[in-house]
PDB file of C-alpha atoms and ligand atoms in Angstrom:
ATOM      1  CA  MET A  24      -3.947  31.136 187.410  1.00 96.00           C
ATOM      2  CA  ASP A  25      -1.025  29.851 189.284  1.00 98.00           C
ATOM      3  CA  ILE A  26       1.259  27.516 187.635  1.00 98.00           C
ATOM      4  CA  ILE A  27       4.444  25.318 188.413  1.00 98.00           C
ATOM      5  CA  LEU A  28       6.866  24.194 185.732  1.00 98.00           C
ATOM      6  CA  LEU A  29       8.847  21.294 186.226  1.00 98.00           C
ATOM      7  CA  GLY A  30      11.482  20.080 184.038  1.00 98.00           C
ATOM      8  CA  PRO A  31      15.167  19.204 183.958  1.00 98.00           C
ATOM      9  CA  PRO A  32      17.724  22.006 183.180  1.00 98.00           C
ATOM     10  CA  GLY A  33      17.674  22.846 179.554  1.00 98.00           C
ATOM     11  CA  SER A  34      14.184  21.564 178.950  1.00 98.00           C
ATOM     12  CA  GLY A  35      12.798  24.802 177.781  1.00 98.00           C
ATOM     13  CA  LYS A  36      11.168  26.098 181.119  1.00 98.00           C
ATOM     14  CA  GLY A  37      12.361  29.777 180.476  1.00 97.00           C
ATOM     15  CA  THR A  38      11.491  29.507 176.649  1.00 98.00           C
ATOM     16  CA  GLN A  39       8.009  28.448 177.333  1.00 98.00           C
ATOM     17  CA  ALA A  40       7.509  30.544 180.479  1.00 98.00           C
ATOM     18  CA  LYS A  41       7.981  33.839 178.567  1.00 96.00           C
ATOM     19  CA  MET A  42       5.208  32.798 176.163  1.00 97.00           C
ATOM     20  CA  VAL A  43       2.972  31.774 178.844  1.00 97.00           C
ATOM     21  CA  ALA A  44       3.448  35.050 180.673  1.00 97.00           C
ATOM     22  CA  ASP A  45       2.541  36.903 177.572  1.00 96.00           C
ATOM     23  CA  LYS A  46      -0.525  34.985 176.662  1.00 97.00           C
ATOM     24  CA  TYR A  47      -2.073  34.188 179.985  1.00 97.00           C
ATOM     25  CA  HIS A  48      -0.932  37.537 181.663  1.00 97.00           C
ATOM     26  CA  VAL A  49       0.859  35.659 184.569  1.00 98.00           C
ATOM     27  CA  LYS A  50       3.933  36.699 186.134  1.00 98.00           C
ATOM     28  CA  HIS A  51       6.817  34.605 185.135  1.00 98.00           C
ATOM     29  CA  ILE A  52       9.103  33.990 188.376  1.00 98.00           C
ATOM     30  CA  SER A  53      12.478  32.497 187.704  1.00 98.00           C
ATOM     31  CA  THR A  54      14.496  31.500 190.793  1.00 98.00           C
ATOM     32  CA  GLY A  55      17.406  31.042 188.669  1.00 97.00           C
ATOM     33  CA  ASP A  56      17.002  34.681 187.331  1.00 97.00           C
ATOM     34  CA  ILE A  57      16.626  36.061 190.862  1.00 97.00           C
ATOM     35  CA  LEU A  58      19.856  34.318 192.079  1.00 98.00           C
ATOM     36  CA  ARG A  59      21.884  35.240 189.181  1.00 97.00           C
ATOM     37  CA  GLU A  60      20.651  38.916 189.650  1.00 96.00           C
ATOM     38  CA  ASN A  61      21.811  38.867 193.272  1.00 97.00           C
ATOM     39  CA  VAL A  62      25.177  37.181 192.088  1.00 97.00           C
ATOM     40  CA  ARG A  63      25.685  40.033 189.773  1.00 96.00           C
ATOM     41  CA  ASN A  64      24.775  42.708 192.398  1.00 97.00           C
ATOM     42  CA  GLY A  65      27.038  41.181 194.958  1.00 98.00           C
ATOM     43  CA  THR A  66      24.396  40.871 197.582  1.00 98.00           C
ATOM     44  CA  PRO A  67      24.881  38.708 200.693  1.00 97.00           C
ATOM     45  CA  LEU A  68      22.434  36.202 199.087  1.00 97.00           C
ATOM     46  CA  GLY A  69      24.298  36.307 195.949  1.00 98.00           C
ATOM     47  CA  LYS A  70      27.550  35.648 197.499  1.00 97.00           C
ATOM     48  CA  GLU A  71      26.245  32.494 199.475  1.00 97.00           C
ATOM     49  CA  ALA A  72      24.360  31.154 196.186  1.00 98.00           C
ATOM     50  CA  ASP A  73      27.368  31.787 193.992  1.00 97.00           C
ATOM     51  CA  SER A  74      29.521  28.970 195.277  1.00 95.00           C
ATOM     52  CA  TYR A  75      26.687  26.195 194.895  1.00 97.00           C
ATOM     53  CA  MET A  76      25.562  27.536 191.347  1.00 97.00           C
ATOM     54  CA  LYS A  77      29.157  27.482 189.955  1.00 95.00           C
ATOM     55  CA  LYS A  78      29.509  23.927 191.018  1.00 95.00           C
ATOM     56  CA  GLY A  79      26.001  23.035 189.492  1.00 96.00           C
ATOM     57  CA  GLN A  80      24.604  22.252 192.945  1.00 97.00           C
ATOM     58  CA  LEU A  81      21.425  23.279 194.312  1.00 98.00           C
ATOM     59  CA  VAL A  82      21.287  26.200 196.714  1.00 98.00           C
ATOM     60  CA  PRO A  83      20.216  25.431 200.376  1.00 98.00           C
ATOM     61  CA  ASP A  84      16.349  25.197 200.599  1.00 98.00           C
ATOM     62  CA  GLN A  85      15.871  27.724 203.145  1.00 98.00           C
ATOM     63  CA  LEU A  86      17.440  30.600 200.971  1.00 98.00           C
ATOM     64  CA  LEU A  87      15.036  29.632 198.245  1.00 98.00           C
ATOM     65  CA  VAL A  88      11.980  29.344 200.628  1.00 98.00           C
ATOM     66  CA  ASN A  89      12.652  32.787 201.843  1.00 97.00           C
ATOM     67  CA  ILE A  90      12.993  34.173 198.114  1.00 98.00           C
ATOM     68  CA  ILE A  91       9.694  32.709 197.179  1.00 98.00           C
ATOM     69  CA  LYS A  92       7.957  33.829 200.333  1.00 97.00           C
ATOM     70  CA  ASP A  93       8.935  37.349 199.568  1.00 97.00           C
ATOM     71  CA  ARG A  94       8.115  37.208 195.934  1.00 98.00           C
ATOM     72  CA  LEU A  95       4.801  35.715 196.134  1.00 98.00           C
ATOM     73  CA  ALA A  96       3.622  38.349 198.723  1.00 97.00           C
ATOM     74  CA  GLN A  97       4.276  41.222 196.226  1.00 97.00           C
ATOM     75  CA  PRO A  98       1.265  42.862 194.629  1.00 96.00           C
ATOM     76  CA  ASP A  99       2.304  42.333 191.123  1.00 96.00           C
ATOM     77  CA  VAL A 100       1.849  38.543 191.312  1.00 97.00           C
ATOM     78  CA  LYS A 101      -1.749  38.635 192.477  1.00 95.00           C
ATOM     79  CA  GLY A 102      -3.099  38.280 189.025  1.00 95.00           C
ATOM     80  CA  GLY A 103      -1.464  34.835 188.640  1.00 97.00           C
ATOM     81  CA  TRP A 104       2.198  33.319 188.371  1.00 98.00           C
ATOM     82  CA  MET A 105       4.351  30.668 186.747  1.00 98.00           C
ATOM     83  CA  LEU A 106       7.126  29.431 188.904  1.00 98.00           C
ATOM     84  CA  ASP A 107       9.909  28.398 186.788  1.00 98.00           C
ATOM     85  CA  GLY A 108      12.975  26.668 188.785  1.00 98.00           C
ATOM     86  CA  TYR A 109      10.832  26.179 192.100  1.00 98.00           C
ATOM     87  CA  PRO A 110      10.252  23.926 193.864  1.00 98.00           C
ATOM     88  CA  ARG A 111      13.396  21.783 193.098  1.00 98.00           C
ATOM     89  CA  THR A 112      13.120  19.454 196.261  1.00 98.00           C
ATOM     90  CA  ILE A 113      10.283  17.955 198.357  1.00 98.00           C
ATOM     91  CA  PRO A 114      10.958  20.269 201.259  1.00 98.00           C
ATOM     92  CA  GLN A 115      10.576  23.318 198.945  1.00 98.00           C
ATOM     93  CA  ALA A 116       7.319  21.815 197.762  1.00 98.00           C
ATOM     94  CA  GLU A 117       6.122  21.427 201.249  1.00 98.00           C
ATOM     95  CA  ALA A 118       7.302  24.863 202.283  1.00 98.00           C
ATOM     96  CA  LEU A 119       5.294  26.174 199.336  1.00 98.00           C
ATOM     97  CA  GLU A 120       2.004  24.512 200.589  1.00 97.00           C
ATOM     98  CA  LYS A 121       2.421  26.089 203.709  1.00 97.00           C
ATOM     99  CA  ILE A 122       2.965  29.692 202.362  1.00 97.00           C
ATOM    100  CA  LEU A 123       0.165  29.723 199.894  1.00 98.00           C
ATOM    101  CA  PRO A 124      -3.124  29.551 201.990  1.00 97.00           C
ATOM    102  CA  SER A 125      -2.131  32.743 203.941  1.00 94.00           C
ATOM    103  CA  LEU A 126      -1.557  34.422 200.737  1.00 96.00           C
ATOM    104  CA  GLY A 127      -4.933  33.180 199.227  1.00 95.00           C
ATOM    105  CA  GLN A 128      -3.358  31.320 196.495  1.00 97.00           C
ATOM    106  CA  LYS A 129      -3.134  27.832 195.303  1.00 96.00           C
ATOM    107  CA  ILE A 130      -1.402  25.587 192.633  1.00 97.00           C
ATOM    108  CA  ASP A 131      -3.666  25.189 189.657  1.00 97.00           C
ATOM    109  CA  VAL A 132      -1.549  23.038 187.533  1.00 97.00           C
ATOM    110  CA  VAL A 133       1.955  21.620 187.343  1.00 98.00           C
ATOM    111  CA  LEU A 134       3.374  21.342 183.879  1.00 98.00           C
ATOM    112  CA  ASN A 135       6.064  18.709 183.654  1.00 98.00           C
ATOM    113  CA  ILE A 136       8.104  19.153 180.540  1.00 98.00           C
ATOM    114  CA  ASP A 137       9.681  15.937 179.458  1.00 97.00           C
ATOM    115  CA  VAL A 138      13.129  15.959 177.347  1.00 97.00           C
ATOM    116  CA  PRO A 139      15.579  12.950 177.283  1.00 95.00           C
ATOM    117  CA  ASP A 140      18.974  13.622 178.788  1.00 93.00           C
ATOM    118  CA  LYS A 141      20.928  13.217 175.662  1.00 92.00           C
ATOM    119  CA  ASP A 142      19.307  16.386 174.082  1.00 96.00           C
ATOM    120  CA  LEU A 143      19.822  18.381 177.203  1.00 97.00           C
ATOM    121  CA  VAL A 144      23.570  18.442 177.111  1.00 96.00           C
ATOM    122  CA  ASP A 145      23.433  19.928 173.493  1.00 96.00           C
ATOM    123  CA  ARG A 146      20.718  22.523 174.450  1.00 98.00           C
ATOM    124  CA  LEU A 147      22.707  23.641 177.511  1.00 98.00           C
ATOM    125  CA  SER A 148      26.049  23.923 175.885  1.00 96.00           C
ATOM    126  CA  GLY A 149      24.794  25.873 173.010  1.00 97.00           C
ATOM    127  CA  ARG A 150      22.660  28.101 175.110  1.00 98.00           C
ATOM    128  CA  ARG A 151      23.244  31.939 175.255  1.00 98.00           C
ATOM    129  CA  MET A 152      21.474  34.130 177.942  1.00 97.00           C
ATOM    130  CA  CYS A 153      20.711  37.807 178.334  1.00 97.00           C
ATOM    131  CA  LYS A 154      20.686  39.508 181.686  1.00 93.00           C
ATOM    132  CA  CYS A 155      16.889  40.062 181.022  1.00 94.00           C
ATOM    133  CA  GLY A 156      16.184  36.465 181.340  1.00 93.00           C
ATOM    134  CA  VAL A 157      15.585  35.605 177.749  1.00 96.00           C
ATOM    135  CA  SER A 158      17.602  32.608 176.583  1.00 97.00           C
ATOM    136  CA  TYR A 159      18.634  31.622 172.879  1.00 98.00           C
ATOM    137  CA  HIS A 160      20.462  28.931 171.293  1.00 98.00           C
ATOM    138  CA  LEU A 161      23.383  28.968 168.758  1.00 97.00           C
ATOM    139  CA  GLN A 162      21.591  26.586 166.479  1.00 97.00           C
ATOM    140  CA  PHE A 163      18.123  25.887 167.850  1.00 97.00           C
ATOM    141  CA  ASN A 164      16.921  29.292 168.325  1.00 97.00           C
ATOM    142  CA  PRO A 165      19.586  31.972 167.417  1.00 98.00           C
ATOM    143  CA  PRO A 166      18.924  35.602 167.969  1.00 98.00           C
ATOM    144  CA  LYS A 167      18.154  37.885 164.977  1.00 98.00           C
ATOM    145  CA  VAL A 168      21.511  39.630 165.423  1.00 98.00           C
ATOM    146  CA  PRO A 169      24.284  37.327 166.623  1.00 97.00           C
ATOM    147  CA  GLY A 170      25.338  37.855 170.242  1.00 97.00           C
ATOM    148  CA  LYS A 171      22.661  40.423 170.893  1.00 98.00           C
ATOM    149  CA  CYS A 172      19.224  40.006 172.666  1.00 98.00           C
ATOM    150  CA  ASP A 173      16.108  40.434 170.343  1.00 97.00           C
ATOM    151  CA  VAL A 174      14.181  41.903 173.333  1.00 96.00           C
ATOM    152  CA  CYS A 175      16.649  44.393 174.968  1.00 97.00           C
ATOM    153  CA  ASN A 176      19.586  44.504 172.698  1.00 98.00           C
ATOM    154  CA  GLY A 177      21.661  43.314 175.698  1.00 97.00           C
ATOM    155  CA  GLU A 178      24.908  41.299 175.087  1.00 98.00           C
ATOM    156  CA  LEU A 179      24.526  37.684 175.305  1.00 98.00           C
ATOM    157  CA  TYR A 180      26.726  35.476 177.534  1.00 97.00           C
ATOM    158  CA  HIS A 181      27.510  31.747 178.383  1.00 96.00           C
ATOM    159  CA  ARG A 182      26.480  30.716 181.668  1.00 96.00           C
ATOM    160  CA  SER A 183      29.291  29.562 183.798  1.00 93.00           C
ATOM    161  CA  ASP A 184      27.239  26.526 184.709  1.00 96.00           C
ATOM    162  CA  ASP A 185      26.309  25.814 181.092  1.00 97.00           C
ATOM    163  CA  GLN A 186      29.707  24.066 180.762  1.00 95.00           C
ATOM    164  CA  ALA A 187      30.253  20.174 180.494  1.00 93.00           C
ATOM    165  CA  GLU A 188      31.316  19.691 184.210  1.00 94.00           C
ATOM    166  CA  ALA A 189      28.494  21.655 185.685  1.00 96.00           C
ATOM    167  CA  ILE A 190      25.924  20.358 183.253  1.00 96.00           C
ATOM    168  CA  MET A 191      26.489  16.783 184.468  1.00 96.00           C
ATOM    169  CA  LYS A 192      26.229  17.707 187.905  1.00 97.00           C
ATOM    170  CA  ARG A 193      23.083  19.677 187.280  1.00 98.00           C
ATOM    171  CA  LEU A 194      21.555  16.718 185.592  1.00 97.00           C
ATOM    172  CA  ASP A 195      22.387  14.445 188.312  1.00 97.00           C
ATOM    173  CA  ALA A 196      21.008  17.013 190.883  1.00 98.00           C
ATOM    174  CA  TYR A 197      17.747  16.880 188.856  1.00 98.00           C
ATOM    175  CA  HIS A 198      17.459  13.122 188.892  1.00 98.00           C
ATOM    176  CA  LYS A 199      18.144  12.851 192.450  1.00 98.00           C
ATOM    177  CA  GLN A 200      16.434  15.984 194.095  1.00 98.00           C
ATOM    178  CA  THR A 201      13.940  17.232 191.777  1.00 98.00           C
ATOM    179  CA  GLN A 202      12.463  14.254 189.771  1.00 97.00           C
ATOM    180  CA  PRO A 203      10.787  12.754 192.957  1.00 98.00           C
ATOM    181  CA  LEU A 204       8.481  16.050 192.566  1.00 98.00           C
ATOM    182  CA  ILE A 205       6.769  14.564 189.612  1.00 97.00           C
ATOM    183  CA  ASP A 206       5.423  11.641 191.609  1.00 97.00           C
ATOM    184  CA  TYR A 207       4.637  14.142 194.586  1.00 98.00           C
ATOM    185  CA  TYR A 208       2.411  16.239 192.327  1.00 97.00           C
ATOM    186  CA  ASN A 209       1.009  13.257 190.392  1.00 96.00           C
ATOM    187  CA  LYS A 210      -0.502  12.007 193.535  1.00 97.00           C
ATOM    188  CA  LYS A 211      -2.283  15.305 193.896  1.00 96.00           C
ATOM    189  CA  GLY A 212      -3.714  14.958 190.503  1.00 94.00           C
ATOM    190  CA  ILE A 213      -2.673  18.406 189.206  1.00 95.00           C
ATOM    191  CA  THR A 214       0.218  17.358 186.768  1.00 96.00           C
ATOM    192  CA  ALA A 215       0.162  17.607 183.016  1.00 96.00           C
ATOM    193  CA  THR A 216       3.146  16.118 181.235  1.00 97.00           C
ATOM    194  CA  ILE A 217       4.350  17.718 178.058  1.00 98.00           C
ATOM    195  CA  ASN A 218       6.626  16.384 175.471  1.00 98.00           C
ATOM    196  CA  GLY A 219       9.520  18.989 175.375  1.00 98.00           C
ATOM    197  CA  SER A 220      11.039  17.576 172.272  1.00 98.00           C
ATOM    198  CA  GLY A 221      10.520  19.404 168.865  1.00 96.00           C
ATOM    199  CA  ASP A 222       9.562  22.789 167.540  1.00 97.00           C
ATOM    200  CA  ILE A 223       9.232  25.359 170.370  1.00 97.00           C
ATOM    201  CA  LYS A 224       5.820  26.687 168.974  1.00 97.00           C
ATOM    202  CA  LYS A 225       4.325  23.088 168.678  1.00 98.00           C
ATOM    203  CA  ILE A 226       5.426  22.714 172.269  1.00 98.00           C
ATOM    204  CA  PHE A 227       3.797  25.686 173.125  1.00 98.00           C
ATOM    205  CA  ALA A 228       0.539  24.679 171.733  1.00 98.00           C
ATOM    206  CA  GLU A 229       0.581  21.617 173.814  1.00 98.00           C
ATOM    207  CA  VAL A 230       1.291  23.798 176.797  1.00 98.00           C
ATOM    208  CA  SER A 231      -1.601  26.067 175.914  1.00 98.00           C
ATOM    209  CA  LYS A 232      -4.026  23.082 175.411  1.00 97.00           C
ATOM    210  CA  ALA A 233      -3.253  21.941 179.018  1.00 96.00           C
ATOM    211  CA  LEU A 234      -3.786  25.367 180.428  1.00 97.00           C
ATOM    212  CA  ASP A 235      -7.037  26.046 178.494  1.00 95.00           C
ATOM    213  CA  LYS A 236      -8.495  23.063 180.277  1.00 91.00           C
ATOM    214  CA  LYS A 237      -7.730  24.940 183.633  1.00 83.00           C
ATOM    215  CA  VAL A 238      -9.102  28.355 182.776  1.00 72.00           C
TER     216      VAL A 238
HETATM  217  P1  LIG B 326      18.215  25.584 184.664  1.00 71.67           P
HETATM  218  O1  LIG B 326      18.143  26.601 183.572  1.00 71.67           O
HETATM  219  O2  LIG B 326      19.345  24.889 184.519  1.00 71.67           O
HETATM  220  O3  LIG B 326      16.942  25.075 184.821  1.00 71.67           O
HETATM  221  P2  LIG B 326      18.150  27.821 186.652  1.00 71.67           P
HETATM  222  O4  LIG B 326      18.542  29.012 185.962  1.00 71.67           O
HETATM  223  O5  LIG B 326      16.646  27.511 186.962  1.00 71.67           O
HETATM  224  O6  LIG B 326      18.865  26.632 185.864  1.00 71.67           O
HETATM  225  O7  LIG B 326      19.016  27.669 187.897  1.00 71.67           O
HETATM  226  C1  LIG B 326      20.342  27.884 187.961  1.00 71.67           C
HETATM  227  C2  LIG B 326      21.008  27.462 189.359  1.00 71.67           C
HETATM  228  O8  LIG B 326      20.403  28.185 190.377  1.00 71.67           O
HETATM  229  C3  LIG B 326      20.643  25.953 189.620  1.00 71.67           C
HETATM  230  O9  LIG B 326      21.748  25.029 189.125  1.00 71.67           O
HETATM  231  C4  LIG B 326      20.902  26.067 191.380  1.00 71.67           C
HETATM  232  O10 LIG B 326      22.156  26.222 191.708  1.00 71.67           O
HETATM  233  C5  LIG B 326      20.184  27.430 191.535  1.00 71.67           C
HETATM  234  N1  LIG B 326      18.705  27.249 191.763  1.00 71.67           N
HETATM  235  C6  LIG B 326      17.691  27.889 191.171  1.00 71.67           C
HETATM  236  N2  LIG B 326      16.523  27.630 191.665  1.00 71.67           N
HETATM  237  C7  LIG B 326      16.792  26.741 192.699  1.00 71.67           C
HETATM  238  C8  LIG B 326      16.063  26.118 193.811  1.00 71.67           C
HETATM  239  N3  LIG B 326      14.741  26.254 193.631  1.00 71.67           N
HETATM  240  N4  LIG B 326      16.629  25.594 194.740  1.00 71.67           N
HETATM  241  C9  LIG B 326      17.890  25.228 194.729  1.00 71.67           C
HETATM  242  N5  LIG B 326      18.701  26.172 193.767  1.00 71.67           N
HETATM  243  C10 LIG B 326      18.108  26.794 192.675  1.00 71.67           C
HETATM  244  P1  LIG B 327      15.479  25.904 181.061  1.00 71.67           P
HETATM  245  O1  LIG B 327      14.737  27.240 181.478  1.00 71.67           O
HETATM  246  O2  LIG B 327      14.626  24.640 181.252  1.00 71.67           O
HETATM  247  O3  LIG B 327      16.737  25.617 181.458  1.00 71.67           O
HETATM  248  P2  LIG B 327      15.608  27.010 178.455  1.00 71.67           P
HETATM  249  O4  LIG B 327      14.342  27.697 178.009  1.00 71.67           O
HETATM  250  O5  LIG B 327      16.627  28.071 178.716  1.00 71.67           O
HETATM  251  O6  LIG B 327      15.637  26.021 179.384  1.00 71.67           O
HETATM  252  O7  LIG B 327      16.149  26.421 177.110  1.00 71.67           O
HETATM  253  C1  LIG B 327      17.536  25.732 177.186  1.00 71.67           C
HETATM  254  C2  LIG B 327      18.144  25.871 175.735  1.00 71.67           C
HETATM  255  O8  LIG B 327      17.330  25.127 174.776  1.00 71.67           O
HETATM  256  C3  LIG B 327      18.144  27.309 175.320  1.00 71.67           C
HETATM  257  O9  LIG B 327      19.467  27.541 174.551  1.00 71.67           O
HETATM  258  C4  LIG B 327      16.852  27.298 174.413  1.00 71.67           C
HETATM  259  O10 LIG B 327      17.017  28.399 173.367  1.00 71.67           O
HETATM  260  C5  LIG B 327      16.942  25.926 173.798  1.00 71.67           C
HETATM  261  N1  LIG B 327      15.570  25.388 173.531  1.00 71.67           N
HETATM  262  C6  LIG B 327      14.293  25.709 174.048  1.00 71.67           C
HETATM  263  N2  LIG B 327      13.301  24.973 173.558  1.00 71.67           N
HETATM  264  C7  LIG B 327      13.892  24.241 172.660  1.00 71.67           C
HETATM  265  C8  LIG B 327      13.259  23.181 171.749  1.00 71.67           C
HETATM  266  N3  LIG B 327      12.112  22.920 171.876  1.00 71.67           N
HETATM  267  N4  LIG B 327      14.082  22.748 170.853  1.00 71.67           N
HETATM  268  C9  LIG B 327      15.422  22.898 170.852  1.00 71.67           C
HETATM  269  N5  LIG B 327      16.085  23.852 171.689  1.00 71.67           N
HETATM  270  C10 LIG B 327      15.154  24.593 172.593  1.00 71.67           C
HETATM  271 ZN1  LIG B 328      17.554  40.712 176.726  1.00 71.67          ZN
END
């Protein structure tokens, strides 16, 4: 099954994607994680992307299209994938549509996680991340040992773009550039909207229900 996760920053895409990947045996592909790894390793892509990410702006479409094209052609995603953080613009969605047929892949479902803006600021400012891609929250989803990742024991950090100014810019970028995708996929009749407020496990039950209809 090939799944797209849509939702504003902080809506719980990464949190839900980890659980979906385990239950449905699909590969979790997070473009944010891929970009952050490139920034950490100082690759040419990382150097170019960093200036946009720090400011809370989207990285130019062409860089993302190249990343996705390479990633979806790798053998480990043949059993199915879940895209988290891609597409974020209409041109990215159109590019994906051109790439998929040659790979023998198609989008089965678009999950749209809906959370009001007022909750997103609290979620993002209290988020703590691990390099392995798992995210926690100081109050809403704390790790077992403060400051350490439950999965890999790595040191948790506060993302530089999870601070007030960049958060506001990211929400603005979401509303202007990414939200139009909801309509774009609604018209294709492949969207399921999930209420992303409340208990993480309860939301996952809703996500599972939507996916079970597709398998
Ligand atoms: P969030 O957790 O807020 O949804 P991500 O980790 O998905 O954020 O992305 C972090 C940053 O990486 C974005 O603010 C943006 O600068 C960049 N980025 C990630 N995916 C994309 C994309 N598909 N197009 C453009 N920029 C992207
Ligand atoms: P995204 O990938 O969409 O940016 P994350 O999965 O990283 O979002 O979640 C953002 C923050 O909110 C994290 O700190 C996470 O632990 C927390 N979080 C995730 N789901 C919920 C929820 N249902 N209720 C409260 N906090 C949540
Ligand atoms: Zn970890």
